Amino acid sequence: MNKIIHLIIFEGEFKPYLYKGKAYRRSDSATIEVDQGEFKRLVLEGSNLSFEEISCGENELVFSQLTKKLKEKLELSKVSEDVLRTLGFFTKDKKYNNAASLFADKNHFYGIDIARFGKTINEIMDREIIAGVSILKQYDDAISMIRRYYQYEEISGIERKVVELIPENAYREAIANALIHRDWSINAHIRISLFEDKIEIKSPESLPNGITAEEYENGEISCLRNPILGNIFFRLKYIEMFGTGVTRIKYVYSNSKTKPTFSITDHVISVTLPVISNKYNVSDDEEKVISSLEKGVSLASSEIAKASGFTKTKTLRILEKLKEKGYVKMNGNGRSTKYSL
């Protein structure tokens, strides 16, 4: 008879914990040494601080961009020191923190790197790096790019309407999420890649502790990495509610056959927004698999193989490609795995 010892280790208060001068973390079933960025985050967490709350080292900051937005959105006649204090721009010893610096007209932070590609990634049609400026300017400049390349005017009778190839509302949510959730202690840009058929947004961040990739994609839990930034974006009405960004992005695409996709690694969260279409961009074989799922039911791979006439191996390979394109989702695991559109 086997004897099992069950140990429950509760989370401590004074992070990080070191072994021979090094800190480690779990990644699936492995234990790996944390990198410099993760180590800094653990030190701040152990001090009950976030990166945005610590002093930025600047004594004089200018907030003309923020002042303009506060007057427009909240009708404030004057942005005084008391207003800045209410926004959370000062440390306990009355010094500007990193949140203040991020909203200042000029700062030392990385920003957004936007590139527009042609037929391949070797054809760079346009490039703009927006850095060292207020994140409000970063947001506005990023929005101007979608209007420049993914919107056009169409005249119908006496009416003129704007046609969106990629929904601006979804793009706004994705950009706002990237700015308020990213890890600003990492010296890297948010990368926005513009293609003919999609936009890819890659943000230097990881999921907050305790949140799984599935919970993130389902919008089930909200955990702001930068609550000061998030609160200001909420006040300015750039975001509707905390934690609803992913859900709202999916909703915008509810009537489109092309769907947004999300990718999560230890250091990068990516969102891909495809051009809205009523047609699937698939091969003939992929179309047969999709046809077997169009009745709105979830099917096992063996059932899909039988309906499409393919071998199970080929069916699984096609399903994986369709999953990557965002057309098919997988439910369950192991033998209970089923697929649906």
Tab-separated table of C-alpha atoms in Angstrom:
chain	number	residue	atom	x	y	z
A	1	MET	CA	0.000	0.000	0.000
A	2	ASN	CA	1.416	3.372	-1.070
A	3	LYS	CA	1.601	6.176	1.458
A	4	ILE	CA	1.133	9.743	0.254
A	5	ILE	CA	2.102	12.929	2.045
A	6	HIS	CA	-0.049	15.867	0.980
A	7	LEU	CA	1.582	19.259	1.617
A	8	ILE	CA	-0.308	22.541	1.341
A	9	ILE	CA	2.020	25.548	1.003
A	10	PHE	CA	0.275	28.865	1.553
A	11	GLU	CA	1.373	31.980	-0.301
A	12	GLY	CA	3.643	34.162	1.816
A	13	GLU	CA	3.759	37.924	2.218
A	14	PHE	CA	7.435	38.780	1.751
A	15	LYS	CA	8.301	37.981	-1.867
A	16	PRO	CA	10.494	36.993	-3.580
A	17	TYR	CA	11.846	33.865	-1.889
A	18	LEU	CA	15.390	32.974	-2.818
A	19	TYR	CA	17.276	29.704	-2.960
A	20	LYS	CA	21.044	30.170	-3.198
A	21	GLY	CA	20.463	33.762	-4.275
A	22	LYS	CA	18.007	32.913	-7.084
A	23	ALA	CA	14.214	33.059	-7.384
A	24	TYR	CA	12.176	30.438	-9.226
A	25	ARG	CA	8.635	29.941	-10.493
A	26	ARG	CA	6.524	27.096	-11.834
A	27	SER	CA	5.837	26.811	-15.575
A	28	ASP	CA	3.500	23.874	-16.216
A	29	SER	CA	5.346	20.947	-14.620
A	30	ALA	CA	8.777	22.593	-14.600
A	31	THR	CA	10.553	24.913	-12.152
A	32	ILE	CA	12.489	27.694	-13.882
A	33	GLU	CA	14.525	30.666	-12.726
A	34	VAL	CA	12.682	33.995	-13.038
A	35	ASP	CA	14.069	36.626	-15.390
A	36	GLN	CA	15.013	40.164	-14.337
A	37	GLY	CA	11.602	41.626	-15.182
A	38	GLU	CA	9.735	38.971	-13.205
A	39	PHE	CA	12.134	39.398	-10.272
A	40	LYS	CA	11.402	43.155	-10.153
A	41	ARG	CA	7.680	42.447	-10.202
A	42	LEU	CA	8.007	40.001	-7.298
A	43	VAL	CA	9.998	42.542	-5.260
A	44	LEU	CA	7.257	45.149	-5.800
A	45	GLU	CA	4.553	42.605	-4.999
A	46	GLY	CA	6.333	41.709	-1.774
A	47	SER	CA	6.280	45.407	-0.862
A	48	ASN	CA	2.561	45.591	-1.759
A	49	LEU	CA	3.352	47.999	-4.614
A	50	SER	CA	2.836	48.032	-8.373
A	51	PHE	CA	5.323	49.485	-10.850
A	52	GLU	CA	3.059	52.445	-11.588
A	53	GLU	CA	3.064	53.454	-7.908
A	54	ILE	CA	6.817	53.896	-7.387
A	55	SER	CA	8.608	57.214	-7.851
A	56	CYS	CA	9.576	58.105	-11.422
A	57	GLY	CA	12.443	60.340	-10.306
A	58	GLU	CA	11.044	63.444	-12.049
A	59	ASN	CA	10.182	66.640	-10.186
A	60	GLU	CA	8.575	68.581	-13.047
A	61	LEU	CA	6.078	67.023	-15.448
A	62	VAL	CA	3.786	68.671	-18.010
A	63	PHE	CA	0.271	67.294	-18.573
A	64	SER	CA	-1.144	69.327	-21.472
A	65	GLN	CA	-2.438	66.228	-23.284
A	66	LEU	CA	-4.132	64.923	-20.136
A	67	THR	CA	-5.485	68.381	-19.274
A	68	LYS	CA	-7.085	68.656	-22.723
A	69	LYS	CA	-8.764	65.252	-22.369
A	70	LEU	CA	-10.030	65.945	-18.842
A	71	LYS	CA	-11.572	69.229	-19.987
A	72	GLU	CA	-13.188	67.566	-23.022
A	73	LYS	CA	-14.470	64.421	-21.298
A	74	LEU	CA	-15.129	65.588	-17.732
A	75	GLU	CA	-15.587	69.336	-18.333
A	76	LEU	CA	-12.984	70.268	-15.734
A	77	SER	CA	-12.182	73.972	-15.857
A	78	LYS	CA	-8.773	73.502	-14.246
A	79	VAL	CA	-6.451	70.582	-13.584
A	80	SER	CA	-4.903	71.425	-10.227
A	81	GLU	CA	-2.495	69.503	-8.027
A	82	ASP	CA	-5.499	68.242	-6.074
A	83	VAL	CA	-6.909	66.734	-9.282
A	84	LEU	CA	-3.582	65.051	-10.012
A	85	ARG	CA	-3.535	63.728	-6.466
A	86	THR	CA	-7.056	62.362	-6.895
A	87	LEU	CA	-5.906	60.595	-10.055
A	88	GLY	CA	-3.198	58.858	-8.001
A	89	PHE	CA	-0.112	60.568	-9.438
A	90	PHE	CA	1.884	60.915	-6.200
A	91	THR	CA	3.790	58.592	-3.883
A	92	LYS	CA	3.330	58.711	-0.114
A	93	ASP	CA	6.212	61.187	0.136
A	94	LYS	CA	4.526	63.485	-2.427
A	95	LYS	CA	6.710	62.657	-5.434
A	96	TYR	CA	5.476	61.929	-8.948
A	97	ASN	CA	5.073	58.191	-9.590
A	98	ASN	CA	5.439	56.197	-12.813
A	99	ALA	CA	1.717	56.532	-13.558
A	100	ALA	CA	2.142	60.321	-13.617
A	101	SER	CA	5.141	59.998	-15.927
A	102	LEU	CA	3.191	57.770	-18.321
A	103	PHE	CA	0.502	60.462	-18.677
A	104	ALA	CA	3.012	63.309	-18.935
A	105	ASP	CA	3.693	64.893	-22.332
A	106	LYS	CA	7.272	63.620	-22.244
A	107	ASN	CA	8.727	60.601	-20.458
A	108	HIS	CA	11.386	57.922	-20.789
A	109	PHE	CA	9.085	54.958	-21.462
A	110	TYR	CA	8.834	52.763	-24.511
A	111	GLY	CA	5.560	52.975	-26.445
A	112	ILE	CA	4.016	51.582	-29.622
A	113	ASP	CA	5.785	50.373	-32.760
A	114	ILE	CA	3.381	50.288	-35.723
A	115	ALA	CA	4.318	48.731	-39.059
A	116	ARG	CA	2.167	48.299	-42.160
A	117	PHE	CA	3.171	45.424	-44.406
A	118	GLY	CA	2.488	44.660	-48.050
A	119	LYS	CA	2.054	41.181	-49.484
A	120	THR	CA	4.823	39.836	-47.211
A	121	ILE	CA	6.622	40.932	-44.050
A	122	ASN	CA	9.552	41.944	-46.264
A	123	GLU	CA	7.448	44.766	-47.722
A	124	ILE	CA	7.192	47.530	-45.110
A	125	MET	CA	4.817	50.161	-46.499
A	126	ASP	CA	4.685	52.427	-43.441
A	127	ARG	CA	6.389	52.557	-40.033
A	128	GLU	CA	5.852	54.734	-36.977
A	129	ILE	CA	7.244	54.479	-33.450
A	130	ILE	CA	5.306	56.408	-30.820
A	131	ALA	CA	7.400	56.533	-27.640
A	132	GLY	CA	8.494	58.917	-24.889
A	133	VAL	CA	5.083	60.622	-24.975
A	134	SER	CA	1.815	60.452	-23.036
A	135	ILE	CA	-0.013	57.149	-23.375
A	136	LEU	CA	-3.036	59.237	-24.379
A	137	LYS	CA	-1.137	60.371	-27.477
A	138	GLN	CA	-0.049	56.777	-28.065
A	139	TYR	CA	-3.700	55.739	-27.977
A	140	ASP	CA	-4.871	58.530	-30.315
A	141	ASP	CA	-2.063	57.971	-32.840
A	142	ALA	CA	-2.721	54.222	-32.886
A	143	ILE	CA	-6.429	54.846	-33.570
A	144	SER	CA	-5.577	57.142	-36.496
A	145	MET	CA	-3.815	54.214	-38.212
A	146	ILE	CA	-6.933	52.051	-38.440
A	147	ARG	CA	-8.884	54.958	-39.867
A	148	ARG	CA	-6.194	55.537	-42.455
A	149	TYR	CA	-5.920	51.973	-43.750
A	150	TYR	CA	-9.054	50.020	-42.776
A	151	GLN	CA	-11.879	52.498	-43.381
A	152	TYR	CA	-13.306	54.069	-46.493
A	153	GLU	CA	-16.364	56.119	-47.433
A	154	GLU	CA	-19.141	54.645	-49.569
A	155	ILE	CA	-21.841	56.713	-51.241
A	156	SER	CA	-25.298	55.137	-51.392
A	157	GLY	CA	-27.840	57.449	-53.004
A	158	ILE	CA	-27.562	60.748	-51.172
A	159	GLU	CA	-25.959	59.184	-48.098
A	160	ARG	CA	-22.274	58.842	-47.356
A	161	LYS	CA	-21.283	56.181	-44.840
A	162	VAL	CA	-18.023	54.892	-43.400
A	163	VAL	CA	-17.248	51.247	-44.133
A	164	GLU	CA	-14.984	49.487	-41.616
A	165	LEU	CA	-12.898	46.572	-42.838
A	166	ILE	CA	-11.813	45.922	-39.257
A	167	PRO	CA	-14.199	47.136	-36.514
A	168	GLU	CA	-12.832	50.266	-34.865
A	169	ASN	CA	-14.577	49.408	-31.580
A	170	ALA	CA	-12.713	46.096	-31.343
A	171	TYR	CA	-9.417	47.791	-32.228
A	172	ARG	CA	-9.992	50.505	-29.601
A	173	GLU	CA	-10.601	47.866	-26.929
A	174	ALA	CA	-7.470	45.963	-27.923
A	175	ILE	CA	-5.260	49.090	-27.861
A	176	ALA	CA	-6.670	50.280	-24.523
A	177	ASN	CA	-6.170	46.816	-23.022
A	178	ALA	CA	-2.586	46.687	-24.261
A	179	LEU	CA	-1.757	50.090	-22.742
A	180	ILE	CA	-3.341	49.603	-19.319
A	181	HIS	CA	-2.394	45.951	-18.831
A	182	ARG	CA	1.140	45.831	-20.250
A	183	ASP	CA	4.194	45.483	-18.040
A	184	TRP	CA	5.742	48.952	-18.172
A	185	SER	CA	8.890	47.769	-16.380
A	186	ILE	CA	9.868	45.907	-19.575
A	187	ASN	CA	11.832	47.987	-22.087
A	188	ALA	CA	9.870	46.907	-25.128
A	189	HIS	CA	7.265	48.420	-27.422
A	190	ILE	CA	3.725	47.253	-27.978
A	191	ARG	CA	3.933	45.992	-31.563
A	192	ILE	CA	1.069	46.584	-33.977
A	193	SER	CA	1.400	44.837	-37.347
A	194	LEU	CA	-0.982	45.914	-40.095
A	195	PHE	CA	-1.651	43.375	-42.862
A	196	GLU	CA	-4.131	43.359	-45.737
A	197	ASP	CA	-6.373	40.824	-43.993
A	198	LYS	CA	-5.703	41.435	-40.277
A	199	ILE	CA	-4.106	43.472	-37.495
A	200	GLU	CA	-1.853	41.833	-34.902
A	201	ILE	CA	-1.307	43.533	-31.530
A	202	LYS	CA	1.452	42.118	-29.324
A	203	SER	CA	1.803	43.486	-25.803
A	204	PRO	CA	4.791	42.826	-23.480
A	205	GLU	CA	2.896	41.339	-20.560
A	206	SER	CA	1.923	38.106	-18.899
A	207	LEU	CA	-1.273	36.985	-17.250
A	208	PRO	CA	-1.657	38.110	-13.621
A	209	ASN	CA	-1.049	35.399	-11.038
A	210	GLY	CA	-3.988	33.084	-10.546
A	211	ILE	CA	-5.648	33.760	-13.932
A	212	THR	CA	-5.635	31.043	-16.589
A	213	ALA	CA	-5.599	31.591	-20.348
A	214	GLU	CA	-9.138	30.201	-20.554
A	215	GLU	CA	-10.404	32.646	-17.909
A	216	TYR	CA	-8.699	35.518	-19.754
A	217	GLU	CA	-10.306	34.628	-23.088
A	218	ASN	CA	-13.719	34.147	-21.506
A	219	GLY	CA	-13.483	37.475	-19.678
A	220	GLU	CA	-14.390	35.772	-16.409
A	221	ILE	CA	-11.944	37.548	-14.081
A	222	SER	CA	-10.626	41.107	-14.040
A	223	CYS	CA	-7.249	41.791	-12.429
A	224	LEU	CA	-5.657	45.102	-13.386
A	225	ARG	CA	-1.875	45.172	-13.431
A	226	ASN	CA	-1.986	48.990	-13.522
A	227	PRO	CA	-5.107	50.133	-11.608
A	228	ILE	CA	-4.204	53.844	-11.752
A	229	LEU	CA	-3.934	53.725	-15.549
A	230	GLY	CA	-7.093	51.644	-15.794
A	231	ASN	CA	-9.068	54.036	-13.590
A	232	ILE	CA	-8.101	57.063	-15.697
A	233	PHE	CA	-8.948	55.307	-18.963
A	234	PHE	CA	-12.305	54.410	-17.408
A	235	ARG	CA	-12.949	58.014	-16.335
A	236	LEU	CA	-12.088	59.215	-19.844
A	237	LYS	CA	-14.508	56.609	-21.257
A	238	TYR	CA	-11.822	54.836	-23.282
A	239	ILE	CA	-12.941	51.600	-21.654
A	240	GLU	CA	-16.508	50.751	-20.634
A	241	MET	CA	-15.963	48.443	-17.654
A	242	PHE	CA	-12.981	46.705	-16.109
A	243	GLY	CA	-12.369	43.212	-17.420
A	244	THR	CA	-14.833	43.308	-20.342
A	245	GLY	CA	-12.380	44.107	-23.154
A	246	VAL	CA	-12.002	40.569	-24.526
A	247	THR	CA	-15.752	39.949	-24.299
A	248	ARG	CA	-16.502	43.190	-26.142
A	249	ILE	CA	-13.974	42.382	-28.883
A	250	LYS	CA	-15.637	39.011	-29.459
A	251	TYR	CA	-19.109	40.572	-29.463
A	252	VAL	CA	-18.177	43.017	-32.246
A	253	TYR	CA	-17.305	40.004	-34.434
A	254	SER	CA	-20.442	38.019	-33.541
A	255	ASN	CA	-21.936	38.389	-37.054
A	256	SER	CA	-18.669	37.783	-38.898
A	257	LYS	CA	-17.373	34.386	-39.984
A	258	THR	CA	-13.837	35.601	-39.333
A	259	LYS	CA	-13.133	35.785	-35.601
A	260	PRO	CA	-10.477	37.445	-33.397
A	261	THR	CA	-7.860	35.150	-31.894
A	262	PHE	CA	-5.798	35.430	-28.721
A	263	SER	CA	-2.358	34.000	-27.969
A	264	ILE	CA	-0.717	33.949	-24.539
A	265	THR	CA	2.903	33.172	-23.656
A	266	ASP	CA	4.982	33.855	-20.541
A	267	HIS	CA	5.913	37.337	-21.772
A	268	VAL	CA	3.559	38.343	-24.599
A	269	ILE	CA	-0.200	38.534	-25.065
A	270	SER	CA	-1.300	38.792	-28.698
A	271	VAL	CA	-4.635	39.756	-30.221
A	272	THR	CA	-5.363	39.243	-33.919
A	273	LEU	CA	-8.260	41.172	-35.459
A	274	PRO	CA	-9.170	39.894	-38.941
A	275	VAL	CA	-10.973	41.807	-41.667
A	276	ILE	CA	-14.719	41.245	-41.264
A	277	SER	CA	-16.040	38.760	-43.804
A	278	ASN	CA	-19.101	36.645	-44.459
A	279	LYS	CA	-16.917	33.991	-46.067
A	280	TYR	CA	-14.399	31.608	-44.591
A	281	ASN	CA	-10.862	31.935	-45.924
A	282	VAL	CA	-10.253	28.197	-46.201
A	283	SER	CA	-9.123	25.445	-48.549
A	284	ASP	CA	-11.524	22.890	-50.069
A	285	ASP	CA	-10.617	20.305	-47.421
A	286	GLU	CA	-11.110	22.832	-44.618
A	287	GLU	CA	-14.492	23.770	-46.112
A	288	LYS	CA	-15.634	20.119	-45.850
A	289	VAL	CA	-14.736	20.021	-42.148
A	290	ILE	CA	-16.524	23.324	-41.535
A	291	SER	CA	-19.614	22.020	-43.351
A	292	SER	CA	-19.831	19.123	-40.907
A	293	LEU	CA	-19.977	21.632	-38.022
A	294	GLU	CA	-22.382	24.176	-39.501
A	295	LYS	CA	-25.464	22.636	-37.894
A	296	GLY	CA	-24.331	24.256	-34.655
A	297	VAL	CA	-23.496	21.062	-32.787
A	298	SER	CA	-20.272	19.986	-31.099
A	299	LEU	CA	-18.720	16.880	-32.631
A	300	ALA	CA	-15.860	14.564	-31.763
A	301	SER	CA	-13.010	14.311	-34.263
A	302	SER	CA	-14.133	10.783	-35.230
A	303	GLU	CA	-17.613	12.098	-36.090
A	304	ILE	CA	-16.127	14.927	-38.150
A	305	ALA	CA	-13.839	12.469	-39.962
A	306	LYS	CA	-16.811	10.271	-40.855
A	307	ALA	CA	-18.871	13.231	-42.105
A	308	SER	CA	-16.026	14.707	-44.194
A	309	GLY	CA	-14.659	11.405	-45.494
A	310	PHE	CA	-11.119	12.036	-44.211
A	311	THR	CA	-8.920	9.907	-42.001
A	312	LYS	CA	-8.846	10.867	-38.337
A	313	THR	CA	-5.205	11.992	-38.613
A	314	LYS	CA	-5.987	14.312	-41.516
A	315	THR	CA	-9.111	15.571	-39.755
A	316	LEU	CA	-7.140	16.474	-36.625
A	317	ARG	CA	-4.553	18.276	-38.750
A	318	ILE	CA	-7.263	20.311	-40.489
A	319	LEU	CA	-9.007	21.069	-37.197
A	320	GLU	CA	-5.753	22.420	-35.785
A	321	LYS	CA	-5.383	24.769	-38.777
A	322	LEU	CA	-8.980	25.931	-38.437
A	323	LYS	CA	-8.416	26.496	-34.718
A	324	GLU	CA	-5.388	28.683	-35.494
A	325	LYS	CA	-7.501	30.722	-37.924
A	326	GLY	CA	-10.131	31.258	-35.249
A	327	TYR	CA	-12.900	29.358	-37.063
A	328	VAL	CA	-13.095	26.342	-34.764
A	329	LYS	CA	-12.957	26.052	-30.993
A	330	MET	CA	-12.101	23.001	-28.924
A	331	ASN	CA	-14.088	21.988	-25.856
A	332	GLY	CA	-12.911	19.472	-23.259
A	333	ASN	CA	-9.785	17.347	-23.445
A	334	GLY	CA	-8.682	13.796	-24.062
A	335	ARG	CA	-11.350	11.448	-25.386
A	336	SER	CA	-14.108	13.876	-24.415
A	337	THR	CA	-12.756	16.584	-26.741
A	338	LYS	CA	-15.344	18.044	-29.088
A	339	TYR	CA	-15.180	20.751	-31.747
A	340	SER	CA	-17.589	23.473	-32.813
A	341	LEU	CA	-17.597	26.637	-34.926
